[in-house]
XYZ file of C-alpha atoms in Angstrom:
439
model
C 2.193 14.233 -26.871
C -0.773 14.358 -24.579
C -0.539 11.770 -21.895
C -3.575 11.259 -19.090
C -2.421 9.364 -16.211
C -5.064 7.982 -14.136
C -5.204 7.187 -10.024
C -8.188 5.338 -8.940
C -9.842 7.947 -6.271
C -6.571 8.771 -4.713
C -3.382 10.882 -6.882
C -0.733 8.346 -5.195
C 2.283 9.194 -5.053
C 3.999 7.040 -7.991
C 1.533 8.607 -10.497
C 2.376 12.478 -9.273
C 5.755 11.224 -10.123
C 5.406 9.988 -12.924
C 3.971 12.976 -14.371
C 6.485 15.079 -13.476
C 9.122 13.148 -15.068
C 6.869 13.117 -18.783
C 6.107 17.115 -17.793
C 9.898 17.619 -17.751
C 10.374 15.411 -20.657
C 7.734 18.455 -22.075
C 4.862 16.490 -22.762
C 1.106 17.719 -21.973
C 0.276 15.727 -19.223
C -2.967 15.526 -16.973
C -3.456 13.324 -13.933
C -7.227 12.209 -12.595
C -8.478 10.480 -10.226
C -11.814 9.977 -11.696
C -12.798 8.248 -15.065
C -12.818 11.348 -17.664
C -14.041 9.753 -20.861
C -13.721 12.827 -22.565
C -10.614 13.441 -21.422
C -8.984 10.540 -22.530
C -10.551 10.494 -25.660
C -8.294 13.327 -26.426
C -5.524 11.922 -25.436
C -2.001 10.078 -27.170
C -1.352 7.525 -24.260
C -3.207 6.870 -20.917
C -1.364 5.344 -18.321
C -3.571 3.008 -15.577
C -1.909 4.024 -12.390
C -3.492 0.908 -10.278
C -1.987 0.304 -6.888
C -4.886 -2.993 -5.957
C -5.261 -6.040 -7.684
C -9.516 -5.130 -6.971
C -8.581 -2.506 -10.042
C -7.809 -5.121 -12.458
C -11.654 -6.848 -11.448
C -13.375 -3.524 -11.931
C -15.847 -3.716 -14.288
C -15.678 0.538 -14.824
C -12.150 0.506 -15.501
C -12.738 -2.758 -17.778
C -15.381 -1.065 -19.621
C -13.730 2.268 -20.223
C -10.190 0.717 -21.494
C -12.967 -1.374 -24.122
C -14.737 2.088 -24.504
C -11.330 4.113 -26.013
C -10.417 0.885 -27.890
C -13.776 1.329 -29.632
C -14.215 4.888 -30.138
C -11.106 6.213 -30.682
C -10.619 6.635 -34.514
C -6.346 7.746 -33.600
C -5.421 5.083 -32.148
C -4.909 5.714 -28.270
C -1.795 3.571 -26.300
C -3.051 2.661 -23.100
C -0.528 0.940 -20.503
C -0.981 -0.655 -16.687
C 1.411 0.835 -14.244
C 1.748 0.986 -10.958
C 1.799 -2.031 -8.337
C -0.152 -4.314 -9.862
C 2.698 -4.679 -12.435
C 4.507 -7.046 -10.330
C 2.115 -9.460 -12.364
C 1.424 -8.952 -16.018
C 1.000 -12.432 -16.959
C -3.046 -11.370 -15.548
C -3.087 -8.022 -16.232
C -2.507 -8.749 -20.307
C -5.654 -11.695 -19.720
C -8.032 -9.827 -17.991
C -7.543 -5.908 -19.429
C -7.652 -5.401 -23.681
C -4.246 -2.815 -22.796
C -1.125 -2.466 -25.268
C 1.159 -3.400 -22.393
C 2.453 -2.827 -19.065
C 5.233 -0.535 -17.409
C 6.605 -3.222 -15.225
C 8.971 -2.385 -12.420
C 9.970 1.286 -11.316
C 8.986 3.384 -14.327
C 11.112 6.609 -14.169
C 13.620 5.841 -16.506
C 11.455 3.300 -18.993
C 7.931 5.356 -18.871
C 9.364 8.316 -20.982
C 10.652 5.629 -23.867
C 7.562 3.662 -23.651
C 5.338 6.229 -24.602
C 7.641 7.378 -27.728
C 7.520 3.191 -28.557
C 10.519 1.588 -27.012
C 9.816 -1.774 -25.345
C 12.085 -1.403 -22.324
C 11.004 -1.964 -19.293
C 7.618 -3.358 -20.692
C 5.377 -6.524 -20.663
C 3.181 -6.663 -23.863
C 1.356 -9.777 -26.319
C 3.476 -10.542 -29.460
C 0.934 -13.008 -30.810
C -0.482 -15.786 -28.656
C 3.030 -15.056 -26.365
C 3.441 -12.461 -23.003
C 6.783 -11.070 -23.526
C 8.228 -9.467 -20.377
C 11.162 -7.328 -21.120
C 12.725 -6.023 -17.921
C 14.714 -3.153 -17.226
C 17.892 -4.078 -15.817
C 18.425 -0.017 -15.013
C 17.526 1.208 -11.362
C 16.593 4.683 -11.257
C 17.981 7.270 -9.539
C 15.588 8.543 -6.714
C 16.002 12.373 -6.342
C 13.965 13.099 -9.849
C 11.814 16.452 -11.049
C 9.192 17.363 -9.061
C 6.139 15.342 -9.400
C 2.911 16.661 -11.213
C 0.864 18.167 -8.459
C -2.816 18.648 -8.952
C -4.592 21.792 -7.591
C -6.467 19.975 -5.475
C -4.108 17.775 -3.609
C -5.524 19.572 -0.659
C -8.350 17.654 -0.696
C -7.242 14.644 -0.559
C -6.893 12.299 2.780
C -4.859 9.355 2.756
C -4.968 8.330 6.395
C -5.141 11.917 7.575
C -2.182 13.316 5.279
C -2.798 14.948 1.731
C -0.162 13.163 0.233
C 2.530 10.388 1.069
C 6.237 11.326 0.312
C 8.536 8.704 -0.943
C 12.044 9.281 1.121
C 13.526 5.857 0.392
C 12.360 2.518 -1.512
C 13.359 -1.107 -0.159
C 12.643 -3.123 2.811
C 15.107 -5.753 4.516
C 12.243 -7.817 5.786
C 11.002 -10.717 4.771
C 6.751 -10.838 5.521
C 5.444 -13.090 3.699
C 2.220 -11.107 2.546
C 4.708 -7.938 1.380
C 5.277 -7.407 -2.028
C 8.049 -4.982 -1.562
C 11.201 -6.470 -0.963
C 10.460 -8.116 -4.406
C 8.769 -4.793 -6.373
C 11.744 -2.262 -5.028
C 14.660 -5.001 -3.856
C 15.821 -5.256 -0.042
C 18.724 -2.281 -0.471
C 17.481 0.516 1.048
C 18.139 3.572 -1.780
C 17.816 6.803 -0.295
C 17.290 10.358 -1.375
C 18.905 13.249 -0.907
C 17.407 15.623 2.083
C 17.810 18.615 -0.312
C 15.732 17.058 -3.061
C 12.651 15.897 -0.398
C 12.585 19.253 1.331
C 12.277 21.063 -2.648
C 9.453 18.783 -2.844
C 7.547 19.046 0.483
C 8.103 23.170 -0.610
C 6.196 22.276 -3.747
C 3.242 20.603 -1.656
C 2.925 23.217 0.527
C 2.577 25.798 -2.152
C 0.244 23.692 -4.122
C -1.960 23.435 -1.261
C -1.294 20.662 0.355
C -1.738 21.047 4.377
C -0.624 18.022 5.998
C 2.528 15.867 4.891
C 3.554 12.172 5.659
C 6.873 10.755 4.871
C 7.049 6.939 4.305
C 9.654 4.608 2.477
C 8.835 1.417 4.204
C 9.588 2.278 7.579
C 10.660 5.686 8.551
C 14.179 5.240 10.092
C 15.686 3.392 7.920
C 16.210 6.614 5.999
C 19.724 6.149 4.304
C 20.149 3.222 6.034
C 23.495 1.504 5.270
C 24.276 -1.563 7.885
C 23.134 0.525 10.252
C 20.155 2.853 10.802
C 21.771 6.187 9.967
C 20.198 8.481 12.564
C 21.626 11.707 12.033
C 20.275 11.660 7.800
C 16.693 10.947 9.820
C 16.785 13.817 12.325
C 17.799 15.828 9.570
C 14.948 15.292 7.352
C 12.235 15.460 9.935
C 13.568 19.022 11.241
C 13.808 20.587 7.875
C 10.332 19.087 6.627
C 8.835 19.951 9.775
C 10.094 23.728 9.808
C 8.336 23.816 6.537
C 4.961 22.593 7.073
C 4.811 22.781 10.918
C 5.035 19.770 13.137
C 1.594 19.228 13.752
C 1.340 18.952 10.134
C 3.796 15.797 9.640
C 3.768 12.596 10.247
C 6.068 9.552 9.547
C 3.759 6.395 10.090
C 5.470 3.112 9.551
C 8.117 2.114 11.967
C 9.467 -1.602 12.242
C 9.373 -2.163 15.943
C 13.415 -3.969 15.123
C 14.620 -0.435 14.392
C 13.124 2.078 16.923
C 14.829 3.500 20.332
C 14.468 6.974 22.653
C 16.782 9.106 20.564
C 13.987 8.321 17.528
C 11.069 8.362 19.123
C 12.234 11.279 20.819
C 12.480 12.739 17.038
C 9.427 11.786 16.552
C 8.001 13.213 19.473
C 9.664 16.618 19.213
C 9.080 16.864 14.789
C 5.998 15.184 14.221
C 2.259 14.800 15.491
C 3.804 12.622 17.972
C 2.481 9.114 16.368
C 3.893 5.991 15.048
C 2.187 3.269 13.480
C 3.655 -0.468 13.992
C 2.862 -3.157 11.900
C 2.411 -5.673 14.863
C -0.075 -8.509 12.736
C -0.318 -11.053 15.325
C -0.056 -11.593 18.961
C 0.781 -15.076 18.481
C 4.726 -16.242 18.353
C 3.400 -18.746 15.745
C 1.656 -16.756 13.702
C 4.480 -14.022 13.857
C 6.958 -16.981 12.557
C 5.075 -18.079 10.126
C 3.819 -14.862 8.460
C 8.400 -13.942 8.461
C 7.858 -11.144 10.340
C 11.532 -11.257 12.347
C 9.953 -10.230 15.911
C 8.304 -11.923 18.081
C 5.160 -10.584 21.014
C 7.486 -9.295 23.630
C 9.369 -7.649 21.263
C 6.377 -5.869 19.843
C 5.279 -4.764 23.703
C 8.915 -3.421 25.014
C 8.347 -1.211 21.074
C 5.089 -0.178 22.415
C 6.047 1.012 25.808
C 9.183 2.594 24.697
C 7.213 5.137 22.438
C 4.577 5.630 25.193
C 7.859 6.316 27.497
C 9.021 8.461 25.208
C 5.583 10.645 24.820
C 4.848 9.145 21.721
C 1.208 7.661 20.661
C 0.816 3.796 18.936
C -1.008 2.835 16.512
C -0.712 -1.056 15.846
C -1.603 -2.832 12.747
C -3.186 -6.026 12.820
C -4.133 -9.106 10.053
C -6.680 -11.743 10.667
C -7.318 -15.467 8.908
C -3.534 -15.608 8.198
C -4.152 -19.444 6.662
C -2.658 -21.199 9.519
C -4.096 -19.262 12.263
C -6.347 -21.433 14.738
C -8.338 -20.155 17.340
C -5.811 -20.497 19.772
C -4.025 -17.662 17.895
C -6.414 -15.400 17.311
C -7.022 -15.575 21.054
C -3.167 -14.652 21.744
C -4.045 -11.066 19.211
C -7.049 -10.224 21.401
C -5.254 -10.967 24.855
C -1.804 -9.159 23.250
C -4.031 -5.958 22.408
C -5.266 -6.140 26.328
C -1.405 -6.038 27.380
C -0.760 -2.843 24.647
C -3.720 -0.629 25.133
C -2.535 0.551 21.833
C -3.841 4.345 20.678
C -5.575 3.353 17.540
C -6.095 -0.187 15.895
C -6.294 -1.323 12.067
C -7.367 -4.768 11.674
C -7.326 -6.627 7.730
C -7.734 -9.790 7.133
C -4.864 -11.701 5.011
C -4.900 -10.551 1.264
C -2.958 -12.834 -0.824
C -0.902 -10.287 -3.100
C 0.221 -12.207 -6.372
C 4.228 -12.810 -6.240
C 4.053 -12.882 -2.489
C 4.265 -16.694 -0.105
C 1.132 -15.748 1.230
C -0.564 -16.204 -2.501
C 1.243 -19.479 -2.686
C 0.094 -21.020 0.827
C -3.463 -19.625 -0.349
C -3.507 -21.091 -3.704
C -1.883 -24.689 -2.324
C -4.790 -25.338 -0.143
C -8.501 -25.920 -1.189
C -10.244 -22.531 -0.669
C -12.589 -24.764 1.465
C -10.023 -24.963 3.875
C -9.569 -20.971 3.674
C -11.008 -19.318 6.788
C -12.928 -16.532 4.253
C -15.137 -19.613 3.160
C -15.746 -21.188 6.290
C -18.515 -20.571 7.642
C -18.631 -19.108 11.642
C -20.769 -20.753 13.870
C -19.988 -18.846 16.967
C -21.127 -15.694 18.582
C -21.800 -13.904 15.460
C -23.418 -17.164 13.443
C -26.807 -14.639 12.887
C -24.892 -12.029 10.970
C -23.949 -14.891 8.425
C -20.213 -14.134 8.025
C -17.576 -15.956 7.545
C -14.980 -16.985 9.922
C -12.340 -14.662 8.460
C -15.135 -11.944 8.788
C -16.089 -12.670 11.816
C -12.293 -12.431 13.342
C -11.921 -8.978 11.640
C -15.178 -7.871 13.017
C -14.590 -8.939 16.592
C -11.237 -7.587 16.955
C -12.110 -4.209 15.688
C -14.924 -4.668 18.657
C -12.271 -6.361 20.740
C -9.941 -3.586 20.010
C -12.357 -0.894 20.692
C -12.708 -1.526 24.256
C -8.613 -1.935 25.221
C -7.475 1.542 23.604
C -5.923 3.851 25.733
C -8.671 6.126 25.108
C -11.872 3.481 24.867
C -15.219 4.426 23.031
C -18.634 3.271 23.918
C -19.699 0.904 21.264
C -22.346 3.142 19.562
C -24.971 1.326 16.809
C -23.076 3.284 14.532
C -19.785 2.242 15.616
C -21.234 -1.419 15.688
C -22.428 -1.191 12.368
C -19.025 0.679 10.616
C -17.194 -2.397 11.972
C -19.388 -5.017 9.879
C -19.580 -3.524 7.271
C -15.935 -3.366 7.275
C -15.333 -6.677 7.905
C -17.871 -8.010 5.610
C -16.332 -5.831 2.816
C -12.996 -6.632 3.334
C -14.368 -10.565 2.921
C -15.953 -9.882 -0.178
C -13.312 -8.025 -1.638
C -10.763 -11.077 -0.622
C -12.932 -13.528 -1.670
C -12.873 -12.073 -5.169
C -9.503 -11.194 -5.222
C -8.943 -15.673 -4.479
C -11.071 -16.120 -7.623
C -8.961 -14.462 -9.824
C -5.992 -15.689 -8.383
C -7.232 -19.157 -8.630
C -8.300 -18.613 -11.936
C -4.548 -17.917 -12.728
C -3.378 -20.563 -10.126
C -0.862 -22.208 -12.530
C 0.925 -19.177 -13.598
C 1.611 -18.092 -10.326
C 2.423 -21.491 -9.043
C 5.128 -22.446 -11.764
């Protein structure tokens, strides 16, 4: 059967996998990151890899799913997988698709394409049936399809992202995780990550980052299992070289010396903390389980320990006031963090943050509001305007500051003013839906 799987601009990781499980099953697979019309023309089944709910309101992937409906005389399957699965209720309204590979798709995506219905979400008439997979599968799995080019891709300075575990025991209330994958932390084997990382390497691939959720809870049990972590940061990094790895996401709740000192000593020496807000409020309220002195003692360990911070940051949380965006500016002052990401609140479907955003009129919503402060001649909103400052904000307090160029100035609102728009339409649709996803 010839299958085309295709990644909007990026091969993530889930569709590399998936690949390599229909390769092994000996099917002729392909895997894209750009719209091939021809391509999938020839093709049995194409499978919509889509990791943003923006993909399901793009009008080129909307067109070309109508496009191989209408021109293909053999009838080609196509499915949705991916994140946006975690709601197919829209998907099946807003995309003409024959269904969609809901939850983790390893063990159902094989049957699906042969015509089971395990493990997928399809119309049967005016109904959405959603038949779930009660079957978790087992992590350490073929290797995943690797494109000759993987070593041109950048996500966030790495080629590719390796999956090492899948769950999260948090509960943020903008996350979709805990929900998607479950809040038991599955692990695989070291063995079976360092085979792949091998298979990178040879494929190309330079530079290598390791995520699950949050690096150290790598075969986490009830406790953070250490030893299984040290482990698989030596043997990756004796592979592709330490300046060549990196393991970004760390929960600030499950970092001391002996890891950071890992870190340090296997890596390029950086971690990245999801930090959100510097107000105790805010921090509450978005479920994060820490609080802002927690946050700073994280921060100055790794600097004790040699290692760089990068902190994370999300503006227009709905009930963030003033007051508390005031506590994020004055909290990156305190950090003089080594790098600074600032988003303002998405509301991912299935998540409490889409609830609070769909109970409250979208007058209310700080992405409609207009801001009549400092920036009130740039006509952005106050979300916007929050994002925008803080990246400005943010600029000036890192350990290593930057003069803020016209270029810089200009990269930051476009940013911010992107981000809004892209929000903004992602509301609509939800709104549009706003029943569904309130029942």
């Amino acid at each position: 059967m010839k299958i085309t799987i295709y990644s909007p601009n990026v091969y993530t990781y889930g569709a590399m996998l998936i690949g390599g499980i229909l390769k092994h099953e000996k099917h002729d697979v392909k895997l894209v990151r750009k719209i091939d019309k021809t391509l999938f023309l020839k093709s049995d089944v194409i499978i919509f890899s889509l990791y943003s709910t923006l993909h399901i309101l793009d009008e080129n992937i909307k067109k070309t799913i109508t496009f191989i409906k209408k021109s293909r005389k053999k009838k080609t399957k196509i499915y949705i997988a991916g994140c946006v699965s975690a709601y197919p209720e829209i998907i099946l309204n807003e995309l003409n698709v024959d269904g969609v590979i809901v939850g983790e798709g390893e063990i159902t995506t094989p049957k699906i394409v042969k015509g089971d219905k395990e493990g997928l979400a399809y119309r049967e008439g005016d109904e959405i049936v959603i038949n779930l997979s009660k079957e978790k599968p087992d992590l350490n799995h073929p290797l995943p399809l690797i494109p000759k080019d993987i070593g041109q891709q950048s996500v966030r300075g790495a080629n590719v992202y390796i999956e090492t575990h899948r769950g999260c025991l948090g509960n943020c209330t903008f996350c979709q995780v805990p929900k998607f994958f479950g809040k038991t932390i599955r692990s695989r084997d070291v063995e079976d990550v360092v085979e792949e990382v091998k298979a990178f390497k040879r494929a190309g691939a330079k530079r290598i980052a390791i995520s699950g959720g949050t690096g150290s809870l790598y075969a986490f049990k009830k406790s953070v299992n250490r030893n299984k972590f040290f482990e698989l940061l030596e043997n990756v990094s004796e592979i592709v070289g330490k300046n060549n790895l990196s393991v970004p996401d760390m929960r600030v709740d499950y970092v001391d010396e002996d890891i950071l000192t890992a870190i340090k000593n296997y890596t390029i020496g950086w971690v990245f903390y999801g930090i959100e807000s510097g107000s105790d409020k805010i921090l509450r309220d978005m479920k994060k389980g820490t609080n802002r002195e927690k946050n700073l003692d994280a921060i100055k360990l790794a600097k004790d320990c040699g290692v760089k911070v990068a902190g994370s940051f999300i503006v227009a949380y709905p009930t963030e006031t003033e007051k508390d965006y005031l506590l994020t500016k004055d909290f990156i002052v305190d950090a003089e963090l080594d790098d600074v990401f600032v988003s303002i609140a998405e509301p991912i479907p299935t998540t409490e943050l889409c609830d609070l955003v769909l109970s409250m009129p979208k007058e209310e919503n700080l992405l409609y509001k207009i801001h009549e402060g400092a920036y009130k001649k740039l006509g952005l909103s106050e979300a916007e305007a929050r994002c925008f400052d803080l990246l400005i904000h943010a600029e000036m307090w890192k350990s290593m500051p930057r003069p803020l160029t016209p270029q810089l100035y200009n990269l930051y609102l476009n940013e911010a003013k992107m981000q809004g728009k892209d929000i903004r339409d992602i509301i609509e649709l939800l709104f549009k839906y706003k029943d569904l996803l309130l029942k």
